[in-house]
CSV table of C-alpha atoms and ligand atoms in Angstrom, one decimal:
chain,number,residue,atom,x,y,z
A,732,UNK,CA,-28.1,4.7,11.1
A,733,UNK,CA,-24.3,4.0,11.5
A,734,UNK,CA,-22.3,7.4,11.1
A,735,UNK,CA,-19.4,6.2,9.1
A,736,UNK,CA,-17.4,9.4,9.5
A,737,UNK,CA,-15.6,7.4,12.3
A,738,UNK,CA,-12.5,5.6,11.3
A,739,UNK,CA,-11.4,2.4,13.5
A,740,UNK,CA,-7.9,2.7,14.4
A,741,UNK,CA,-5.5,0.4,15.4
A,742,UNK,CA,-4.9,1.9,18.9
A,743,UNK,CA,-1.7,-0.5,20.1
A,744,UNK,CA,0.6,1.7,17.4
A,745,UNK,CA,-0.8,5.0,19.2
A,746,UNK,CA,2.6,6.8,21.3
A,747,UNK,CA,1.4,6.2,24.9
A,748,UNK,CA,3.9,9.3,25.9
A,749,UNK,CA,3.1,11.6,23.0
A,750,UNK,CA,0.2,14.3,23.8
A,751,UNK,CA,-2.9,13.1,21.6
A,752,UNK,CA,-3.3,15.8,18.3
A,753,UNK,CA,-6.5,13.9,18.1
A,754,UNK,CA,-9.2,12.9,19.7
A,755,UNK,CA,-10.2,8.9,20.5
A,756,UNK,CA,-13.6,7.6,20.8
A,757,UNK,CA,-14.7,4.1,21.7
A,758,UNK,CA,-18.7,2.8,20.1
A,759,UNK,CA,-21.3,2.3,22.8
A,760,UNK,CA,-24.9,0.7,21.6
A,761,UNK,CA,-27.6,2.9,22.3
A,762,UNK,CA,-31.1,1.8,21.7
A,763,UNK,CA,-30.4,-0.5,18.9
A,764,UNK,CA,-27.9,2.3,17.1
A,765,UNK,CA,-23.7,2.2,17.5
A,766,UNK,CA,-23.0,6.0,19.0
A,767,UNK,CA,-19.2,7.2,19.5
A,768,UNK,CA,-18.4,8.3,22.9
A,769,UNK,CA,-15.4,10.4,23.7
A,770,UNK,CA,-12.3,8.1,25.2
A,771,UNK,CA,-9.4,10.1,25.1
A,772,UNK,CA,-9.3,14.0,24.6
A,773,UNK,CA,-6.8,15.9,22.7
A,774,UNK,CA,-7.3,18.8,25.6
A,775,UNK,CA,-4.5,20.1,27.1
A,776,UNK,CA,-5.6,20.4,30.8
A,777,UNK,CA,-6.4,16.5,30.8
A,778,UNK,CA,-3.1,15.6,28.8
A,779,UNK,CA,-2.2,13.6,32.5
A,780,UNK,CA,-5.3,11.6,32.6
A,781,UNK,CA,-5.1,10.6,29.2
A,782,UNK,CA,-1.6,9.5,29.3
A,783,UNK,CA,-2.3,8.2,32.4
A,784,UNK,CA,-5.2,6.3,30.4
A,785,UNK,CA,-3.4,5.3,27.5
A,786,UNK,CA,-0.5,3.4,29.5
A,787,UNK,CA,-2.4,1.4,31.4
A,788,UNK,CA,-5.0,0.8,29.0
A,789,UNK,CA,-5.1,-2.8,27.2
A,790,UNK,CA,-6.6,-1.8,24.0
A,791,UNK,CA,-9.1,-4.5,24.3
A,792,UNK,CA,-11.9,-2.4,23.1
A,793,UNK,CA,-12.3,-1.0,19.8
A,794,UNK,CA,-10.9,2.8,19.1
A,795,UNK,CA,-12.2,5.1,16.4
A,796,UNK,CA,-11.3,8.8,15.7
A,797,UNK,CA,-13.1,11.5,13.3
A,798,UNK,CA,-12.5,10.7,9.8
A,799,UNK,CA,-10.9,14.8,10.0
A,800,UNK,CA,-8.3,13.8,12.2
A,801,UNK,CA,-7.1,10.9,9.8
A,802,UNK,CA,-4.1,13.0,8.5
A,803,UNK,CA,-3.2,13.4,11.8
A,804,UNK,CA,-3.5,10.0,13.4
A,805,UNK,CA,-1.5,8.7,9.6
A,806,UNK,CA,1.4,11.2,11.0
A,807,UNK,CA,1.2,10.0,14.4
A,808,UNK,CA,0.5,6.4,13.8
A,809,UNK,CA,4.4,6.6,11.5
A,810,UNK,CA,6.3,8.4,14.2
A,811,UNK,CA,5.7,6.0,16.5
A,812,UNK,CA,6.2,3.0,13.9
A,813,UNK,CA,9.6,4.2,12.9
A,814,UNK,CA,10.2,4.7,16.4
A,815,UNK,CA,9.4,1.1,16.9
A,816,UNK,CA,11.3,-0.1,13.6
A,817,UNK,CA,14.5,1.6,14.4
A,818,UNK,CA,14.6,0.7,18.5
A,819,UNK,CA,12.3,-2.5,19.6
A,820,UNK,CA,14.3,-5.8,19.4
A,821,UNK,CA,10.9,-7.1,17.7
A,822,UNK,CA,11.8,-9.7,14.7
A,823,UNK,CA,12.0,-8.1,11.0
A,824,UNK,CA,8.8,-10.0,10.1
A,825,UNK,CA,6.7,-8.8,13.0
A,826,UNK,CA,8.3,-5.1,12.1
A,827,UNK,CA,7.4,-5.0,8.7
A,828,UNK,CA,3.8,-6.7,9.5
A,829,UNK,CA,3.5,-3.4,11.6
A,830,UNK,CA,4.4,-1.0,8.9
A,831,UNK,CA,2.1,-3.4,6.0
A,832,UNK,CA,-1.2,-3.0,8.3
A,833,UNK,CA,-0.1,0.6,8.7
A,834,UNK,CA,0.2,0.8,5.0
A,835,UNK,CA,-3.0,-0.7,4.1
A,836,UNK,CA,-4.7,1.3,6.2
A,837,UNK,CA,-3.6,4.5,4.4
A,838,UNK,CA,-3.9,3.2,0.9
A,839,UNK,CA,-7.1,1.5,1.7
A,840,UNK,CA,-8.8,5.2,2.5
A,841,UNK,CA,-7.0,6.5,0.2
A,842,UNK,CA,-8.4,4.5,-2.8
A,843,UNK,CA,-11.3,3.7,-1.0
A,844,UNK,CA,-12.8,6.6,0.8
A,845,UNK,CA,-10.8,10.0,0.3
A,846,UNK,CA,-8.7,10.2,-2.3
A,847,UNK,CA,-6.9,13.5,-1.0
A,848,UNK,CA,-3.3,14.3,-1.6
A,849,UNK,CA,-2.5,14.7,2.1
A,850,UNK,CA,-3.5,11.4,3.0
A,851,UNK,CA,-1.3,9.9,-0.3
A,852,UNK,CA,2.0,12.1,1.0
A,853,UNK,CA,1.6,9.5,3.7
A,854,UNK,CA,3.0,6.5,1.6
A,855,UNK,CA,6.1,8.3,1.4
A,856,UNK,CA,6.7,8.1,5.2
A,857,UNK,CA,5.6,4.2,4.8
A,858,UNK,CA,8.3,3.8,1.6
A,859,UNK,CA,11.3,4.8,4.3
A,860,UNK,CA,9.3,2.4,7.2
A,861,UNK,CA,9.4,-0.1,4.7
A,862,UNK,CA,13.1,0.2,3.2
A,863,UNK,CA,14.4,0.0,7.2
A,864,UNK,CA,12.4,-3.4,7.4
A,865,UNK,CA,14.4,-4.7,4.7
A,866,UNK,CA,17.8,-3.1,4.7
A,867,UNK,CA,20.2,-5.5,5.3
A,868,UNK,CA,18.4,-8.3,3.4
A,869,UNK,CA,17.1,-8.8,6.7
A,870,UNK,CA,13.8,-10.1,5.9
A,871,UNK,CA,14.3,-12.5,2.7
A,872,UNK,CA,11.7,-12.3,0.0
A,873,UNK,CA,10.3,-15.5,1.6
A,874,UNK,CA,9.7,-13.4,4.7
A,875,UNK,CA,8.3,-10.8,2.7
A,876,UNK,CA,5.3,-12.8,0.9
A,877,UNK,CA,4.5,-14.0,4.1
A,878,UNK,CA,3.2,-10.5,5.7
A,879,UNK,CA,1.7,-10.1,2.2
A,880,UNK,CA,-1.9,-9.6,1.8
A,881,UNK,CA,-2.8,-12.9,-0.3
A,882,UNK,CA,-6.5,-11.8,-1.7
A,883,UNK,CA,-6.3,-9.2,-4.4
A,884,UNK,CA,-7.5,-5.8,-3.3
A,885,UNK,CA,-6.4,-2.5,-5.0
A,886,UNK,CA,-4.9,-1.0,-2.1
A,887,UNK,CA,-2.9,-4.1,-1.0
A,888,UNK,CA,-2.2,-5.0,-4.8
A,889,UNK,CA,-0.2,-1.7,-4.5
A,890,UNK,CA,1.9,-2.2,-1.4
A,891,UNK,CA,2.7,-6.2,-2.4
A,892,UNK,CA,4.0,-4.4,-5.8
A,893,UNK,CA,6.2,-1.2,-3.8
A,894,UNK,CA,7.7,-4.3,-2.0
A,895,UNK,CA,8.5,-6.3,-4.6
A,896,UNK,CA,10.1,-3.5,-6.1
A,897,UNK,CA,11.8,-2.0,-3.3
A,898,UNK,CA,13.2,-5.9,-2.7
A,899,UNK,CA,14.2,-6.2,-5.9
A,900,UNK,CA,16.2,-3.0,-6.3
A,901,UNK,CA,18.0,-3.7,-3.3
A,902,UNK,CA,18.6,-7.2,-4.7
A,903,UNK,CA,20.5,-5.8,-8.1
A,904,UNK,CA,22.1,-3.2,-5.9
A,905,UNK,CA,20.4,-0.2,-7.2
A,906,UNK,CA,21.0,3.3,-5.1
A,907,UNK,CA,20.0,4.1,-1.9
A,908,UNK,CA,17.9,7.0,-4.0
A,909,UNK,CA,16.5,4.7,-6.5
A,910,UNK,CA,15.3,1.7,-4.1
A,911,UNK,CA,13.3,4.7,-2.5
A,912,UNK,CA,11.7,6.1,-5.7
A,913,UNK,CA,10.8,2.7,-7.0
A,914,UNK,CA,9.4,2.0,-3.9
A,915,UNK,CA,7.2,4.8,-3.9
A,916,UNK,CA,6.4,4.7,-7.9
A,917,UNK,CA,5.0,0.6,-6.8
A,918,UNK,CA,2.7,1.9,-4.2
A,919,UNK,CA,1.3,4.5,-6.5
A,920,UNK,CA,1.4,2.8,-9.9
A,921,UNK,CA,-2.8,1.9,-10.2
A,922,UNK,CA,-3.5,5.1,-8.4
A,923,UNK,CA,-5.3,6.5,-11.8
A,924,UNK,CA,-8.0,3.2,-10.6
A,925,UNK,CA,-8.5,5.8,-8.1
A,926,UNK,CA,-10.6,8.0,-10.6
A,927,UNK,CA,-11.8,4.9,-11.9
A,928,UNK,CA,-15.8,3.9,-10.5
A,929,UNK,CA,-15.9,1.5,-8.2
A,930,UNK,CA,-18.7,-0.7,-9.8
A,931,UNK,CA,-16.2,-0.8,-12.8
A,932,UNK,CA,-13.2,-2.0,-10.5
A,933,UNK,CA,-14.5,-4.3,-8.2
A,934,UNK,CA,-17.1,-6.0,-11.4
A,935,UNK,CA,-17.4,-9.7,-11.3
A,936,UNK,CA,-18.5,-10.6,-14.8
A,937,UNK,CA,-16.7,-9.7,-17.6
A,938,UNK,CA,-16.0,-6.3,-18.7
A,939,UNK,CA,-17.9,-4.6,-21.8
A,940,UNK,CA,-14.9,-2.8,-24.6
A,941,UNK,CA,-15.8,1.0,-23.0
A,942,UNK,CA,-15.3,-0.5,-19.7
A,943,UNK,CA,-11.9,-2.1,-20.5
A,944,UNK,CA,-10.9,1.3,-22.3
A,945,UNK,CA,-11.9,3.1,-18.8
A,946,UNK,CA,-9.6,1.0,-17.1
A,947,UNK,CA,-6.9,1.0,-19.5
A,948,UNK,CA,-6.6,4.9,-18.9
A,949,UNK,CA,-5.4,4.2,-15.3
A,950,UNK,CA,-1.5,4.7,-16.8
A,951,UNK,CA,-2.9,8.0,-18.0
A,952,UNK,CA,-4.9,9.1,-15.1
A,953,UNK,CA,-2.4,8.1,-12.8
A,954,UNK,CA,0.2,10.4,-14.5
A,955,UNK,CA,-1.8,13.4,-13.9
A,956,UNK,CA,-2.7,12.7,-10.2
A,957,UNK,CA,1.0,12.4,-9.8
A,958,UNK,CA,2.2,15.1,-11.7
A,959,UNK,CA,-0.7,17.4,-9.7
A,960,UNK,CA,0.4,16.9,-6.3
A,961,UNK,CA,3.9,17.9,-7.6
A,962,UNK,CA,6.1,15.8,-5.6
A,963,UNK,CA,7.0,13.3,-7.7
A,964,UNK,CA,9.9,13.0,-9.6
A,965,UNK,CA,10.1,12.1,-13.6
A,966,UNK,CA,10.9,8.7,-12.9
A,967,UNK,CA,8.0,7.9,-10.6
A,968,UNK,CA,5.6,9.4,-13.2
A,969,UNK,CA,7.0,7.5,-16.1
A,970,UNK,CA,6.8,4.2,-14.1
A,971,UNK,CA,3.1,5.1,-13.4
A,972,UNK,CA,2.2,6.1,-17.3
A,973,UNK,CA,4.2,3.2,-18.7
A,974,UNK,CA,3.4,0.4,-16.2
A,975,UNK,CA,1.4,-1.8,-18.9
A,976,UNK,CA,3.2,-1.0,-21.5
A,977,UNK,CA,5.0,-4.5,-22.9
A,978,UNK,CA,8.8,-5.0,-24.0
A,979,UNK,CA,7.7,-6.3,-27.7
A,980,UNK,CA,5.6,-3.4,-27.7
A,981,UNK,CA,2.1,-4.5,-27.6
A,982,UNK,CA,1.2,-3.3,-24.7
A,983,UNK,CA,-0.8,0.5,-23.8
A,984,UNK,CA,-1.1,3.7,-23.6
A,985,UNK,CA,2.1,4.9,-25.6
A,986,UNK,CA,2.9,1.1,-27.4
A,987,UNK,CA,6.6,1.9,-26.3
A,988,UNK,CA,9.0,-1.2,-26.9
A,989,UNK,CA,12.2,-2.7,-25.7
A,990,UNK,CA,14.5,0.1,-23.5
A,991,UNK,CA,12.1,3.3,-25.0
A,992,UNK,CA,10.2,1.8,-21.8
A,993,UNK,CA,11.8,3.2,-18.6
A,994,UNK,CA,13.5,0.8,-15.9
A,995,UNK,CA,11.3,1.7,-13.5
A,996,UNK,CA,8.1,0.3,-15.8
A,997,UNK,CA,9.8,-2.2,-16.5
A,998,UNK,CA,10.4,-3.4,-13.5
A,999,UNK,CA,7.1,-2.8,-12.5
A,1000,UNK,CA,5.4,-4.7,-15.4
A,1001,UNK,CA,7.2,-7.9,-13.8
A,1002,UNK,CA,6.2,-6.9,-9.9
A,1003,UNK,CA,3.0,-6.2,-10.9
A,1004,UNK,CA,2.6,-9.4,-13.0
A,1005,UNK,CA,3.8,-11.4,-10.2
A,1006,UNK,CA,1.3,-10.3,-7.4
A,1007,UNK,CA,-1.7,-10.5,-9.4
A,1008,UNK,CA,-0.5,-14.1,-10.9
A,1009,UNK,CA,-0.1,-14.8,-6.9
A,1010,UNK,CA,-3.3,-13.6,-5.4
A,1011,UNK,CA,-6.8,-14.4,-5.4
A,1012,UNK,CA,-9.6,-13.5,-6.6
A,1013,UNK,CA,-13.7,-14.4,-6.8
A,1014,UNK,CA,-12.7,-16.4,-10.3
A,1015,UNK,CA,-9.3,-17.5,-9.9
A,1016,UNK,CA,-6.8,-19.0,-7.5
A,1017,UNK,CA,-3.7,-17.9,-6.5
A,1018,UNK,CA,-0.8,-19.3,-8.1
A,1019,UNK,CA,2.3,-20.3,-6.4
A,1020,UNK,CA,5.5,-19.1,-7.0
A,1021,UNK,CA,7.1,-21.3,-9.5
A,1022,UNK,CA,3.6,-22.0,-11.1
A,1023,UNK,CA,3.5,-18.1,-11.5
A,1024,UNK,CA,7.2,-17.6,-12.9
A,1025,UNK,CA,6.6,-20.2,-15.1
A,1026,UNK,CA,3.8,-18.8,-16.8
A,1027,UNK,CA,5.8,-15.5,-16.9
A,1028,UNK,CA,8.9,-16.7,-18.8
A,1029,UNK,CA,6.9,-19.3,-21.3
A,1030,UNK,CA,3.9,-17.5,-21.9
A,1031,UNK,CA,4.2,-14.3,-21.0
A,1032,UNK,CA,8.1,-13.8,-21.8
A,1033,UNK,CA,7.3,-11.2,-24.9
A,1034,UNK,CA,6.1,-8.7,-22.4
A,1035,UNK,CA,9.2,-8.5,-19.7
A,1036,UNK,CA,12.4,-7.2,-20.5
A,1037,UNK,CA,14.7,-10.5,-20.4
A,1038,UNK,CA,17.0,-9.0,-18.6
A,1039,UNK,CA,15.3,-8.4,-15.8
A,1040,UNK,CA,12.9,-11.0,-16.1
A,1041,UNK,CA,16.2,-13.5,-15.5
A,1042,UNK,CA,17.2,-11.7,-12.4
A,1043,UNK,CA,13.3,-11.4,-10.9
A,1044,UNK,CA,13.6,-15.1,-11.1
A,1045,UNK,CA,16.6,-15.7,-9.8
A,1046,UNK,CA,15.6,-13.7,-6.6
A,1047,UNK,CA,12.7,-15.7,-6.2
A,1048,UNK,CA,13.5,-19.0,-7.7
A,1049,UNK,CA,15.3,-20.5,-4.7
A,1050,UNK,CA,12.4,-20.1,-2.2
A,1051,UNK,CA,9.7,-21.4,-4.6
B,1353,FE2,FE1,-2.1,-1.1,-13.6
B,1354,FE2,FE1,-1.2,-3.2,-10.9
């Protein structure tokens, strides 16, 4: 039987001269069943040999570590990325395509396979990865949909939408501050989905009224896993309670309207809008850009604040 308490990592972001906190295995076949072998130990007498090991090694096998030491390879895996971000001469693009796979990795286990607070506090780190990536308007929003994940998944769902956000802060010339905590309040907005069964997220046909009402308490369920891990600041948990809430007012849990709605929801109803309208999924395509604004301000105008909606389009009008 496969033991899935391994976790494949992706071994070319590892610090070649860092001492390993963890240790690395590589999967050898053994009668018909995958086994994990020790690679690389965390020991301190061999910390030469492994060094040693890790820079002249090519990565071209696969590399796993205990699902325990996740925490610590998520920690280890951003020190080195930020090293990386802030001193390689390496593009913007192939930068930020670093930090995404490093960020779907983390919100991939973490809505996926453990849902613990630790590995979540890891986004955080990823937020200020991200916001060096674009500082500058170095990477364009055209640069930026590029690296983006184009099937809908949960996981990447929430990073495309902490982008968008973070791009579009930066674009109206919102605070240092602010760009981060809108940032961070996009990654986490679905998190309540986290609570939510999977059979119930991922179903194909249509969903039965008890069903939709389970979903619908994401905003609510997403509050309280937020306000638990007690981190978070008001405006990250508003965003995440009000994100579906609509600026006529139609929309749930609280039916707020117009400006009661916070900025950060309402920025995030118009992110969010726009990366599900843009991705795929088993029963629809993804829309293009234009085709997707254009169904936001004609059909869907009612539910964005106009404002905002006028500036979200001209940020990524041109490109379309
Ligand atoms: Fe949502
Ligand atoms: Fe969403």
């Amino acid at each position: 039987m496969q033991d899935d308490s391994y976790h494949h990592i992706d071994a070319k972001i590892l610090d070649k001269n860092a001492d390993l906190v963890f240790n690395i295995f590589s999967m050898v076949e053994d009668n018909g069943e995958n086994r994990y072998v020790l690679y690389a130990s965390k020991e301190p007498r061999y910390r030469d040999k492994v060094r040693e090991l890790l820079q002249s090694s090519d990565f071209m096998e696969e590399l796993y570590i205990h699902e325990d030491d996740l925490v610590l390879y998520f920690e280890h895996a951003t020190d080195s990325l930020r090293d990386y971000v802030v001193n390689s001469d390496a593009t913007p693009e192939k930068k930020m395509a670093k930090v995404y796979d490093l960020s779907r990795d983390v919100t991939h286990q973490f809505f996926e396979a453990n849902s613990s607070p630790e590995i979540l506090r890891g986004s955080g780190q990823v937020v200020d990865l991200m916001e060096k990536c674009l500082e500058n308007n170095q990477l364009g929003f055209y640069g930026l949909t590029k690296i983006m994940e184009k099937d809908y998944y949960t996981y990447t769902h929430s990073i495309n939408v902490g982008l968008y956000c973070m791009s579009f802060a930066l674009k109206i010339g919102m605070p240092a501050d602010e760009v981060h905590e809108l940032g961070l309040g996009g990654m986490l907005h679905d998190v309540g989905k986290s609570r939510i069964p999977m059979e119930i997220i991922n179903k194909k046909g249509a969903l039965t009224e008890e069903e939709f009402q389970t979903i619908k308490n994401h905003t609510d369920n997403g509050m309280e896993v937020i306000r638990e891990l007690g981190c978070y600041g008001e405006k990250v948990i508003q965003m995440v309670g009000q994100h579906h809430e609509k600026y006529n007012g139609e929309g749930y849990h609280q039916g707020l309207a117009g400006e009661d709605i916070s900025l950060f929801a309402r920025i995030c109803k118009l992110t969010d809008v726009y990366d599900a309208l843009t991705t795929r999924r088993s029963y629809k395509k993804a829309l293009k850009t234009l085709e997707a604004l254009t169904i936001m301000k004609s059909q869907m105008g009612h539910e964005f604040d106009p404002k905002l909606l006028h500036s979200f389009i001209l940020m990524m009008g041109p490109e379309a």
